[in-house]
Amino acid sequence: MSNGAYRAAYDESLADPDAFWGRASRLVDWVTPPPRVLDDDRPPFYRWFTGGTLNTCFNALDRHVAAGRGAQAALHHDSPVTGTKTTFTYAELLDRVATFAGALDSLGVTKGDRVVIYMPMVPEAVVAMLACARIGAVHSVVFGGFAPAELAARIEDARPTVVVAASCGIETTRVVEYKPMLDAALDRSSHKPESVIVLQRPQARAAVGERDTDWEELDWDELVADAEPADCVEVAATDPLYILYTSGTTGRPKGIVRDNGGHAVALRWSMENVFGIGPGDAWFTASDVGWVVGHSYIVYAPLLTGATTVLYEGKPVGTPDAGAFWRVIAEYGVKGMFTAPTAYRAIKREDPEGRLMRGHDLSSLRTVFLAGERLDPDTYAWASERLGVPVVDNWWQTETGWPVAANLRGLEPMPIKAGSPTVPCPGYAVHVLDERGERLPAGREGAICIRLPLPPGTLPTLWGDDDRYVAGYLSAFDGYYLTGDGGLVDEDGYLYVMGRTDDVLNVAGHRLSTGSIEAALAGHEAVAECAVIGVADELKGQVPRGLVVLKAGIDAGAEGERIRAELVQRVRDEVGAVASLHRVDIVPALPKTRSGKILRKTMREMADGRTPVVPGTIEDAGVLETLAPVLRGPA
Ligand code: COA
Ligand code: AMP
């Protein structure tokens, strides 16, 4: 039965955002409480809490220590890949963060400077993020699975003063050396940092300071040994806390900007109201600090709340088995866990009966949250039946920073419908629009859009590129933010998300751009033209497939095999293994419209075995016929 709490909160958040978010802002400690809530002076650029000042790190650490939580665990680092477990109390984490903030300060990093962090799931990644927040520097974490081309593009755009890296990351079967990739990225980038700090890990130490470089290379431990702790720096609510690059359709990543004030308020509010987690609760998000889920729900939201977060350096399967998540839940008394559906599909594939759950005491677990890609009804049914707790889908994106739609477990749990992330969260006026921008009635599929202003915590713009923000998100329909996802709302107001309407790929919950993979393929000397499409995959949701046309005169019969293997390797080397591109086909031509646009969507539909929609503007329908047998083959 509805208790009306959701409806009341949702309606108030849209009708009177000042009252709703003004009240929520009291969940955060301010230096100067915000004199304004919604600042709509310069539409479409809306800001929140203008005039307020605070420090995000203070809210995540210092205030909890001051309130008596110093001895409570803030972070458990659980690393089956190195066989280590380390717990940091709030007081210990604060100490580490303040010291590293002092180290950054000693290198001349000041408020507004950017710091790129290229690290795996180690506590130092969290320390580096919070240390930046402490001194008002803007961090930009780059996922460790990205290779030099992706890293270089981010360094080029963020123009960091300092880069912080680890010597290596550890995958199930291999050690991934980061330093050579960082060196290659810095060689490519026209921007060079002043300093590079390297955390040495024993699994593969990096050569530091051995090359002739324009920047100084420093050892994390040595730097920290000499550092004096730094205090929190007061920043404006509207000052940037971080930039997180995400994939669009082109190869150039988009720098999503997150502010300090709106972010702290929204995340703190969401932890309690969406996820039902309060101070002192144990919380486990199995993602990576390089993705938005990691930023928001491994690091910031649980720490802003005074909860205990688990930083898990391992995989759902293979480290050592499909019982790893259950062990973590039992060991730390986890109340809520969050991951991507693909992780549960991997577990289900290895342990369909859920036998490995039995050896663990899962009685602390109240809810499982899944996001990052569509939650298919089979995976939903398997997880909820085996675990016996609600399995809650939630839909959002890097741009929004926290759920757009969810079943708000803290505010008012609602009946779950498989296939739906339930209802829009307070602050989000979600509408489904047709091509002309008209609102569609219940049950009709269209573009999922959010009426402006977006709530606190969402992107105010793209880093250094207001025009791209407006062109990419706000120009399709006047007064709306375009999510890029298609879907519908049913008679009960439940949202259903069907997938991206653009060419953005979602591979195992990782967002990747067709453009960057295409750029890697196009860089091969034999390639004249290419296209990448995302095709359905049972485990990863989607995987990319490449189609290339060779330059005239190259014999595909004699050289095809070598070229295909080189192309697969090139994508691993440039974009990263995480792109999961395993199949490239050499084709005589690519289908295009008369204006030269490649028909990726039509090819995707054919590859997925659906009836393709062929636009009337196709240049040569014969090309599609030739491709049909190729596309229908396995990915
Ligand atoms: N650093 C370096 N390489 C990485 C990496 C990282 N951080 N993360 C992944 N890779 C590599 C993997 O080792 C793999 O390499 P391989 O081709 O040599 O085997 C490749 O990238 C593909 O990785 P992935 O897509 O993760 O596949 P997988 O087979 O290793 O694992 C799952 C499959 C489902 C277990 C895994 O994708 C997973 O745990 N997903 C959880 C989803 C998630 O965390 N999403 C984040 C957003 S919520
Ligand atoms: P990212 O920015 O990496 O978080 O990816 C965001 C995209 O992932 C969204 O635009 C969706 O396409 C997809 N996505 C995330 N969560 C869900 C979900 N719960 N259901 C369906 N798709 C999702």
XYZ file of C-alpha atoms and ligand atoms in Angstrom:
706
model
C 0.000 0.000 0.000
C 1.314 3.451 -0.829
C 2.027 5.652 2.153
C 2.058 8.700 -0.111
C 5.605 9.713 0.816
C 6.914 9.294 -2.704
C 4.077 11.198 -4.339
C 4.342 14.059 -1.836
C 8.120 14.340 -2.248
C 8.013 14.053 -6.019
C 5.287 16.648 -6.445
C 6.949 19.081 -4.066
C 10.347 18.655 -5.752
C 8.886 19.847 -9.041
C 6.353 22.397 -7.808
C 8.580 23.969 -5.175
C 12.197 22.928 -5.740
C 13.405 25.676 -3.408
C 11.516 24.179 -0.477
C 12.377 20.567 -1.306
C 16.098 20.961 -2.003
C 16.453 23.727 0.564
C 15.405 21.220 3.211
C 17.686 18.534 1.733
C 20.623 20.963 1.808
C 20.593 20.748 5.593
C 21.967 17.193 5.291
C 25.272 18.834 4.430
C 27.542 21.044 6.563
C 28.129 24.401 4.905
C 30.709 27.068 5.624
C 28.222 29.613 4.272
C 24.703 28.187 4.059
C 23.336 28.804 0.577
C 21.270 31.977 0.344
C 19.623 30.594 -2.816
C 18.489 27.114 -3.815
C 17.673 27.052 -7.548
C 19.531 29.691 -9.519
C 17.664 30.139 -12.799
C 19.238 33.448 -13.826
C 20.866 32.061 -16.973
C 18.763 29.337 -18.585
C 19.485 26.772 -19.895
C 22.433 26.858 -17.476
C 20.806 26.210 -14.109
C 22.849 26.188 -10.910
C 22.078 25.049 -7.381
C 22.926 26.618 -4.023
C 24.632 29.670 -5.556
C 26.345 31.727 -2.865
C 26.784 28.739 -0.538
C 30.285 27.528 0.337
C 31.465 24.195 1.713
C 34.092 21.496 1.372
C 33.101 18.053 0.090
C 35.973 16.248 1.825
C 35.021 17.874 5.126
C 31.520 16.491 4.663
C 32.813 13.031 3.746
C 35.377 12.703 6.544
C 36.096 15.492 9.042
C 32.548 16.024 10.193
C 32.071 12.326 10.938
C 35.261 12.213 12.980
C 34.133 15.341 14.835
C 30.763 13.680 15.485
C 32.387 10.642 17.105
C 32.671 8.249 14.161
C 36.476 8.341 14.089
C 36.820 4.698 15.121
C 34.126 3.426 12.744
C 35.255 1.680 9.576
C 34.995 4.077 6.651
C 36.446 1.786 3.997
C 37.217 -1.913 3.708
C 39.619 -2.665 0.880
C 39.007 -6.290 -0.028
C 41.365 -7.528 -2.702
C 41.224 -11.192 -3.644
C 43.585 -10.472 -6.542
C 46.392 -9.544 -4.140
C 45.190 -11.656 -1.213
C 44.939 -8.608 1.073
C 42.237 -6.986 3.196
C 42.690 -3.614 4.881
C 40.249 -1.556 6.890
C 40.521 2.216 7.331
C 38.552 3.939 10.065
C 37.194 7.410 9.428
C 40.069 8.835 11.496
C 42.663 6.841 9.521
C 41.186 7.739 6.173
C 41.076 11.397 7.160
C 44.708 11.222 8.177
C 45.765 9.688 4.847
C 43.680 12.117 2.830
C 44.923 15.194 4.684
C 48.529 14.045 4.180
C 48.117 13.382 0.485
C 46.306 16.713 0.130
C 49.392 18.265 1.736
C 51.579 16.441 -0.770
C 49.551 17.816 -3.684
C 49.734 21.241 -2.099
C 53.522 20.954 -1.884
C 53.570 20.348 -5.650
C 51.749 23.619 -6.174
C 48.301 22.170 -6.842
C 45.700 24.758 -5.887
C 41.961 25.327 -6.068
C 40.621 24.762 -9.570
C 43.700 22.877 -10.828
C 42.980 19.506 -12.396
C 44.465 16.201 -11.246
C 44.086 13.100 -13.419
C 43.901 9.861 -11.439
C 44.684 6.650 -13.348
C 44.453 3.891 -10.780
C 42.843 0.535 -10.128
C 40.655 -0.327 -7.144
C 43.173 0.567 -4.440
C 42.492 2.726 -1.362
C 44.953 5.306 -2.683
C 42.539 6.036 -5.542
C 39.916 7.075 -2.992
C 42.550 8.953 -0.990
C 43.618 10.865 -4.106
C 40.017 11.776 -5.005
C 39.212 13.062 -1.532
C 42.562 14.869 -1.252
C 41.696 16.826 -4.396
C 38.292 17.655 -2.946
C 40.019 18.800 0.244
C 42.121 21.432 -1.490
C 39.519 22.389 -4.090
C 41.387 20.718 -6.958
C 39.280 19.057 -9.649
C 39.907 15.348 -10.070
C 39.386 13.404 -13.223
C 39.569 9.666 -12.697
C 40.304 7.622 -15.800
C 39.188 3.982 -15.743
C 42.239 1.710 -15.511
C 40.940 -0.460 -18.334
C 41.422 2.373 -20.829
C 44.536 2.305 -22.984
C 46.687 5.257 -24.198
C 44.355 6.771 -26.807
C 41.496 7.158 -24.323
C 43.796 8.345 -21.540
C 45.500 10.858 -23.845
C 42.170 12.331 -24.970
C 41.233 12.933 -21.320
C 44.599 14.464 -20.411
C 44.417 16.708 -23.457
C 41.012 18.031 -22.466
C 41.415 18.268 -18.669
C 44.947 19.759 -18.812
C 46.000 18.416 -15.395
C 48.768 19.923 -13.257
C 49.442 16.500 -11.764
C 48.734 12.921 -12.821
C 48.462 10.274 -10.106
C 48.895 6.684 -11.281
C 49.547 3.224 -9.923
C 52.271 1.040 -11.362
C 49.757 -1.679 -12.239
C 46.303 -3.114 -12.007
C 45.563 -6.793 -11.526
C 43.113 -8.696 -13.688
C 42.090 -12.301 -13.054
C 44.791 -13.783 -15.215
C 47.322 -11.027 -15.737
C 48.995 -7.945 -14.324
C 48.280 -4.818 -16.358
C 51.151 -2.342 -16.292
C 49.833 1.205 -16.157
C 53.031 3.232 -16.397
C 53.881 2.321 -20.018
C 50.319 3.244 -20.977
C 50.582 6.529 -19.125
C 53.927 7.276 -20.782
C 52.438 6.555 -24.204
C 49.445 8.764 -23.432
C 51.638 11.648 -22.269
C 53.777 11.323 -25.380
C 50.667 11.739 -27.505
C 49.126 14.562 -25.532
C 50.119 18.136 -26.345
C 49.457 19.002 -22.711
C 52.093 17.825 -20.231
C 51.562 17.817 -16.461
C 54.110 19.310 -14.078
C 54.348 16.145 -11.987
C 53.449 12.477 -12.182
C 53.027 10.586 -8.907
C 53.339 6.806 -9.075
C 52.082 4.397 -6.458
C 54.360 1.374 -6.648
C 52.630 -1.977 -6.304
C 54.764 -5.059 -5.721
C 53.076 -7.053 -8.521
C 54.826 -4.835 -11.121
C 56.957 -1.903 -10.064
C 57.270 0.879 -12.608
C 60.360 2.571 -13.908
C 60.021 6.038 -12.403
C 62.210 9.026 -13.225
C 64.279 7.004 -15.668
C 63.164 8.710 -18.853
C 64.058 12.213 -19.891
C 60.746 13.983 -19.380
C 59.476 17.537 -19.045
C 57.628 16.599 -15.877
C 58.987 15.303 -12.592
C 58.173 11.713 -11.667
C 57.619 11.083 -7.980
C 57.108 8.077 -5.792
C 53.852 8.150 -3.790
C 55.410 6.784 -0.583
C 58.396 9.126 -0.642
C 56.211 12.130 -1.348
C 53.787 11.304 1.432
C 56.585 10.651 3.934
C 57.621 14.313 3.713
C 54.164 15.892 3.498
C 52.382 18.049 6.057
C 48.618 17.513 6.350
C 46.462 20.096 4.568
C 43.251 21.682 5.814
C 39.987 21.874 3.923
C 39.696 24.721 1.456
C 36.368 26.545 1.243
C 34.864 26.300 -2.239
C 31.690 27.625 -3.822
C 28.767 25.234 -4.141
C 29.012 25.815 -7.870
C 32.771 25.156 -8.098
C 33.669 21.907 -9.878
C 34.461 18.882 -7.723
C 35.349 16.583 -10.582
C 35.265 15.941 -14.298
C 34.338 12.458 -15.424
C 34.742 11.730 -19.101
C 32.117 9.615 -20.749
C 31.591 8.260 -24.210
C 29.438 9.903 -26.782
C 29.101 8.735 -30.349
C 32.216 10.509 -31.558
C 35.729 9.558 -30.484
C 36.071 12.723 -28.383
C 34.932 11.979 -24.811
C 32.593 14.374 -23.035
C 33.826 15.936 -19.801
C 30.897 15.714 -17.423
C 31.305 18.391 -14.746
C 30.100 17.791 -11.199
C 29.773 20.678 -8.777
C 30.426 20.532 -5.032
C 27.188 21.714 -3.425
C 24.470 20.090 -5.509
C 26.439 16.854 -5.631
C 26.884 16.606 -1.857
C 23.202 17.328 -1.217
C 21.831 14.993 -3.889
C 24.111 12.077 -3.041
C 23.523 12.334 0.672
C 19.773 12.513 0.034
C 19.852 9.557 -2.369
C 21.790 7.277 -0.029
C 19.051 7.383 2.552
C 15.969 7.867 0.391
C 16.791 5.769 -2.665
C 19.116 3.148 -1.197
C 17.878 3.024 2.397
C 21.391 3.356 3.801
C 22.143 5.523 6.831
C 25.115 6.361 9.043
C 26.923 3.259 10.296
C 25.458 0.886 7.681
C 27.775 -1.291 5.569
C 27.427 -0.843 1.818
C 29.086 -2.639 -1.084
C 29.229 -1.349 -4.640
C 30.994 -3.695 -7.047
C 31.967 -1.379 -9.866
C 35.132 0.635 -10.465
C 36.143 4.083 -9.263
C 36.646 4.963 -12.945
C 32.882 4.893 -13.626
C 30.163 7.122 -12.283
C 28.711 4.297 -10.196
C 32.085 4.096 -8.472
C 32.389 7.861 -7.969
C 28.921 8.184 -6.518
C 28.325 4.914 -4.713
C 31.735 3.531 -3.816
C 33.180 6.852 -2.723
C 31.042 9.910 -2.223
C 27.514 8.902 -1.198
C 28.458 6.332 1.471
C 31.155 8.569 2.950
C 28.974 11.689 2.891
C 26.487 9.569 4.826
C 28.902 8.239 7.457
C 28.342 4.676 6.250
C 31.032 2.014 5.670
C 31.960 1.337 2.061
C 33.602 -1.758 0.572
C 36.219 -1.222 -2.130
C 36.424 -4.604 -3.828
C 39.397 -5.308 -6.085
C 38.238 -8.436 -7.825
C 35.615 -9.832 -10.150
C 32.242 -11.431 -9.539
C 33.653 -14.728 -10.849
C 37.145 -16.135 -11.000
C 38.524 -14.402 -7.896
C 38.391 -17.159 -6.875
C 34.842 -18.232 -7.703
C 31.234 -17.155 -8.168
C 30.770 -16.940 -4.401
C 32.995 -13.872 -4.007
C 30.152 -11.357 -3.593
C 28.439 -13.545 -0.987
C 31.669 -13.805 0.985
C 32.049 -10.010 0.979
C 28.440 -9.495 2.074
C 28.836 -11.952 4.953
C 32.248 -10.750 6.006
C 31.365 -7.065 6.320
C 27.700 -7.398 7.282
C 26.655 -5.614 4.104
C 23.125 -4.201 4.216
C 22.879 -3.086 0.598
C 24.885 -3.996 -2.480
C 25.032 -2.382 -5.900
C 26.455 -3.685 -9.169
C 25.653 -4.109 -12.863
C 23.327 -6.887 -14.094
C 26.179 -8.373 -16.130
C 27.970 -9.294 -12.902
C 24.929 -11.296 -11.800
C 24.688 -12.907 -15.239
C 28.320 -13.992 -14.880
C 27.581 -15.508 -11.446
C 24.409 -17.183 -12.684
C 26.317 -18.757 -15.562
C 28.939 -20.264 -13.230
C 26.637 -21.178 -10.365
C 23.078 -21.432 -11.688
C 21.764 -23.049 -8.513
C 23.338 -20.430 -6.275
C 25.120 -23.178 -4.344
C 27.935 -20.869 -3.350
C 25.476 -18.644 -1.481
C 24.815 -21.372 1.020
C 28.115 -21.284 2.830
C 27.694 -17.605 3.722
C 25.551 -15.792 6.238
C 23.652 -13.311 4.087
C 21.231 -12.263 6.826
C 22.503 -8.658 6.871
C 21.520 -8.127 3.235
C 18.302 -6.173 2.730
C 18.459 -5.067 -0.892
C 20.414 -5.548 -4.113
C 20.577 -2.610 -6.530
C 21.430 -3.100 -10.183
C 22.157 -0.440 -12.804
C 24.401 0.470 -15.702
C 22.479 -1.447 -18.350
C 19.062 -2.968 -18.834
C 18.117 -5.495 -16.140
C 16.687 -8.407 -18.082
C 13.768 -10.200 -16.429
C 15.670 -13.543 -16.266
C 18.516 -12.073 -14.262
C 16.044 -10.199 -12.071
C 14.100 -13.386 -11.366
C 17.220 -15.433 -10.680
C 18.705 -12.893 -8.265
C 15.530 -12.187 -6.345
C 14.584 -15.861 -6.018
C 18.032 -17.017 -4.970
C 18.769 -14.172 -2.573
C 15.256 -13.688 -1.229
C 15.636 -9.908 -1.024
C 14.270 -7.153 -3.275
C 16.387 -6.664 -6.391
C 16.038 -3.066 -7.412
C 16.742 -1.765 -10.884
C 17.705 1.896 -11.136
C 18.311 3.920 -14.258
C 20.699 6.817 -14.650
C 23.835 7.971 -16.432
C 27.235 9.572 -15.904
C 25.601 12.891 -16.706
C 23.048 12.700 -13.893
C 25.364 11.303 -11.180
C 22.518 9.638 -9.248
C 19.377 7.719 -10.172
C 16.844 9.316 -12.488
C 14.424 6.463 -11.884
C 14.362 3.998 -9.022
C 12.280 2.190 -6.483
C 13.018 4.480 -3.565
C 13.651 1.977 -0.790
C 14.214 4.549 1.913
C 11.456 6.975 1.031
C 8.706 4.553 0.065
C 9.295 1.045 -1.249
C 6.978 0.276 -4.155
C 5.944 -2.944 -5.856
C 8.638 -4.073 -8.291
C 7.783 -4.786 -11.924
C 10.442 -6.812 -13.724
C 11.905 -4.821 -16.609
C 11.177 -1.423 -15.067
C 13.400 0.757 -12.866
C 10.087 1.934 -11.303
C 9.417 5.683 -11.075
C 11.233 9.000 -11.599
C 13.138 10.185 -8.547
C 12.231 13.526 -7.003
C 13.667 16.391 -9.015
C 13.409 14.641 -12.378
C 10.456 15.608 -14.600
C 10.717 12.619 -16.942
C 8.665 12.763 -20.135
C 8.574 10.509 -23.179
C 8.488 12.577 -26.371
C 7.830 11.830 -30.030
C 9.998 13.189 -32.873
C 8.126 16.503 -32.817
C 8.666 16.939 -29.094
C 5.066 16.120 -28.135
C 4.494 14.152 -24.929
C 3.425 10.611 -25.640
C 0.629 8.905 -23.716
C 1.226 5.902 -21.428
C 2.412 2.823 -23.270
C 3.897 4.618 -26.291
C 7.632 4.406 -26.862
C 9.699 7.504 -27.612
C 12.711 9.542 -26.502
C 13.120 9.720 -22.725
C 13.706 13.367 -21.848
C 13.897 15.370 -18.642
C 12.323 18.794 -18.409
C 14.776 21.480 -17.303
C 16.000 22.305 -14.761
C 17.722 19.055 -13.868
C 17.977 18.513 -10.086
C 21.082 19.115 -7.925
C 24.020 16.764 -8.540
C 23.486 16.541 -12.300
C 25.813 18.055 -14.881
C 25.734 21.854 -15.117
C 27.691 21.723 -18.399
C 30.576 19.973 -20.180
C 34.109 20.880 -19.163
C 35.090 24.015 -21.077
C 32.403 23.452 -23.667
C 29.015 25.055 -22.994
C 28.203 24.903 -26.698
C 28.677 21.153 -26.905
C 26.522 20.744 -23.793
C 23.692 22.670 -25.411
C 24.150 21.064 -28.832
C 24.452 17.513 -27.492
C 21.796 17.493 -24.796
C 19.495 20.500 -24.900
C 18.864 21.294 -28.533
C 16.726 18.343 -29.643
C 13.628 19.528 -27.751
C 13.223 23.010 -26.353
C 13.341 23.049 -22.549
C 14.360 19.400 -22.275
C 17.494 17.383 -21.549
C 17.791 14.468 -23.992
C 18.905 11.305 -22.196
C 19.774 9.367 -25.360
C 17.647 6.439 -24.142
C 14.345 5.356 -25.613
C 11.476 3.931 -23.599
C 7.974 4.370 -22.269
C 5.920 5.019 -19.158
C 3.075 2.619 -18.322
C -0.382 3.356 -16.884
C 0.987 3.236 -13.328
C 3.729 5.748 -14.088
C 6.458 3.072 -14.206
C 9.283 3.802 -16.613
C 10.658 1.197 -19.042
C 14.051 1.883 -20.610
C 14.574 0.105 -23.927
C 18.121 1.207 -24.770
C 20.145 3.930 -26.416
C 18.726 5.611 -29.465
C 22.212 6.754 -30.519
C 25.372 4.768 -31.274
C 26.730 4.694 -27.709
C 27.759 1.157 -26.730
C 27.126 -0.503 -23.387
C 29.442 -3.491 -22.953
C 29.212 -5.282 -19.591
C 27.863 -2.068 -18.054
C 30.816 -0.131 -19.479
C 29.910 2.817 -21.665
C 32.052 2.960 -24.799
C 31.983 5.002 -27.932
C 31.639 3.568 -31.409
C 33.690 6.585 -32.503
C 36.804 5.680 -30.501
C 36.758 2.069 -31.626
C 36.254 3.221 -35.201
C 39.159 5.655 -34.833
C 41.389 2.775 -33.719
C 40.312 0.638 -36.690
C 40.633 3.519 -39.148
C 44.217 4.109 -38.013
C 45.297 0.775 -39.537
C 47.095 1.317 -42.825
C 44.954 -1.183 -44.727
C 41.583 0.299 -43.758
C 39.705 2.591 -46.144
C 36.468 2.864 -44.155
C 34.960 1.215 -41.125
C 31.946 1.038 -38.863
C 31.391 -0.368 -35.390
C 28.024 -1.589 -34.188
C 26.892 -2.950 -30.830
C 25.213 -6.342 -31.028
C 23.303 -8.247 -28.351
C 25.357 -10.557 -26.124
C 24.059 -12.929 -23.488
C 26.679 -12.134 -20.852
C 27.755 -8.576 -21.565
C 24.441 -7.226 -22.813
C 26.170 -5.847 -25.865
C 29.510 -6.349 -27.606
C 30.988 -4.361 -30.479
C 31.532 -5.737 -33.955
C 33.722 -4.107 -36.548
C 33.129 -3.940 -40.295
C 35.950 -2.674 -42.466
C 36.435 -1.917 -46.130
C 40.040 -2.364 -47.227
C 41.972 0.062 -49.379
C 42.005 -0.735 -53.105
C 44.596 -3.269 -54.129
C 44.753 -5.158 -50.825
C 43.919 -8.815 -51.233
C 41.412 -9.697 -48.515
C 41.802 -13.403 -49.315
C 45.544 -13.488 -48.798
C 45.904 -10.854 -46.111
C 42.498 -10.806 -44.452
C 43.334 -13.034 -41.528
C 46.423 -11.059 -40.555
C 44.617 -7.738 -40.920
C 41.661 -8.869 -38.836
C 43.957 -10.043 -36.033
C 45.896 -6.769 -36.158
C 42.672 -4.795 -35.979
C 41.479 -6.658 -32.883
C 44.865 -6.078 -31.256
C 44.866 -2.413 -32.264
C 41.600 -1.799 -30.462
C 42.991 -3.509 -27.340
C 46.106 -1.357 -27.507
C 44.388 1.943 -28.247
C 41.021 1.802 -26.490
C 41.640 -1.075 -24.070
C 40.782 -4.749 -23.677
C 37.578 -3.595 -22.040
C 36.212 -2.729 -25.496
C 35.789 -6.508 -25.963
C 36.036 -6.321 -29.736
C 36.651 -9.848 -30.925
C 35.188 -9.888 -34.390
C 36.042 -7.722 -37.358
C 34.667 -8.535 -40.810
C 36.130 -7.368 -44.064
C 33.285 -6.287 -46.326
C 33.157 -4.870 -49.848
C 31.161 -1.756 -48.885
C 29.239 -0.159 -46.002
C 25.562 0.784 -46.306
C 25.041 4.544 -46.364
C 22.425 7.169 -46.945
C 22.748 9.388 -49.994
C 24.324 12.048 -47.771
C 27.016 9.551 -46.710
C 25.777 8.631 -43.203
C 26.607 5.004 -42.341
C 23.495 3.000 -41.430
C 24.738 1.552 -38.133
C 21.277 1.176 -36.636
C 20.040 -0.831 -39.615
C 23.097 -3.116 -39.407
C 22.599 -3.497 -35.656
C 19.000 -4.579 -36.172
C 20.092 -7.142 -38.756
C 22.835 -8.505 -36.503
C 20.350 -8.871 -33.636
C 17.998 -10.830 -35.908
C 15.344 -8.087 -35.884
C 13.573 -6.748 -38.957
C 15.725 -3.825 -40.017
C 14.280 -0.402 -40.656
C 15.846 0.653 -43.942
C 15.636 4.409 -44.541
C 14.304 5.519 -47.916
C 17.436 7.605 -48.341
C 19.697 4.524 -48.641
C 22.213 4.981 -51.416
C 22.424 1.352 -52.551
C 20.134 -1.259 -50.995
C 22.249 -3.989 -52.610
C 25.023 -3.331 -50.070
C 22.752 -4.429 -47.226
C 21.852 -7.642 -49.023
C 25.531 -8.500 -49.412
C 26.077 -7.849 -45.709
C 23.138 -9.918 -44.463
C 24.992 -13.264 -44.155
C 27.978 -11.567 -42.489
C 25.856 -9.678 -39.970
C 23.762 -12.663 -39.008
C 26.848 -14.646 -37.982
C 28.053 -14.895 -34.359
C 29.675 -11.846 -32.718
N 42.050 -2.838 -16.219
C 42.589 -3.527 -17.228
N 41.880 -4.397 -17.980
C 40.590 -4.558 -17.678
C 39.955 -3.842 -16.643
C 40.754 -2.950 -15.894
N 40.258 -2.235 -14.899
N 38.668 -4.221 -16.589
C 38.490 -5.126 -17.545
N 39.643 -5.330 -18.200
C 39.908 -6.282 -19.286
C 39.584 -7.684 -18.835
O 40.691 -8.288 -18.204
C 39.266 -8.370 -20.140
O 40.486 -8.683 -20.779
P 40.648 -9.998 -21.708
O 39.931 -9.654 -22.979
O 42.111 -10.102 -21.879
O 40.025 -11.127 -20.970
C 38.605 -7.274 -20.966
O 39.028 -6.037 -20.373
C 37.112 -7.315 -20.974
O 36.653 -7.118 -19.641
P 35.162 -7.382 -19.143
O 34.209 -6.861 -20.161
O 35.029 -6.884 -17.770
O 35.030 -8.937 -19.262
P 35.515 -10.082 -18.307
O 35.303 -11.313 -19.101
O 36.857 -9.821 -17.733
O 34.449 -10.047 -17.109
C 32.310 -9.629 -16.112
C 33.060 -10.112 -17.356
C 30.824 -9.660 -16.376
C 32.647 -10.521 -14.954
C 32.776 -8.191 -15.828
O 32.501 -7.387 -16.937
C 32.160 -7.540 -14.623
O 32.435 -7.821 -13.499
N 31.285 -6.586 -14.846
C 30.706 -5.815 -13.777
C 30.205 -4.586 -14.397
C 30.732 -3.351 -13.855
O 31.501 -3.291 -12.942
N 30.295 -2.292 -14.513
C 30.687 -0.949 -14.180
C 29.560 -0.017 -14.247
S 28.376 -0.328 -12.964
P 26.790 5.365 -17.897
O 26.822 6.811 -18.229
O 28.059 4.664 -18.161
O 26.256 5.123 -16.510
O 25.750 4.711 -18.890
C 24.452 5.226 -18.953
C 23.631 4.423 -19.896
O 23.551 3.069 -19.443
C 22.205 4.902 -19.952
O 22.019 5.981 -20.840
C 21.465 3.653 -20.381
O 21.558 3.458 -21.768
C 22.249 2.557 -19.679
N 21.615 2.226 -18.391
C 22.049 2.555 -17.169
N 21.240 2.045 -16.219
C 20.251 1.395 -16.859
C 19.085 0.672 -16.429
N 18.814 0.504 -15.144
N 18.284 0.157 -17.382
C 18.559 0.321 -18.697
N 19.640 0.975 -19.157
C 20.487 1.510 -18.248
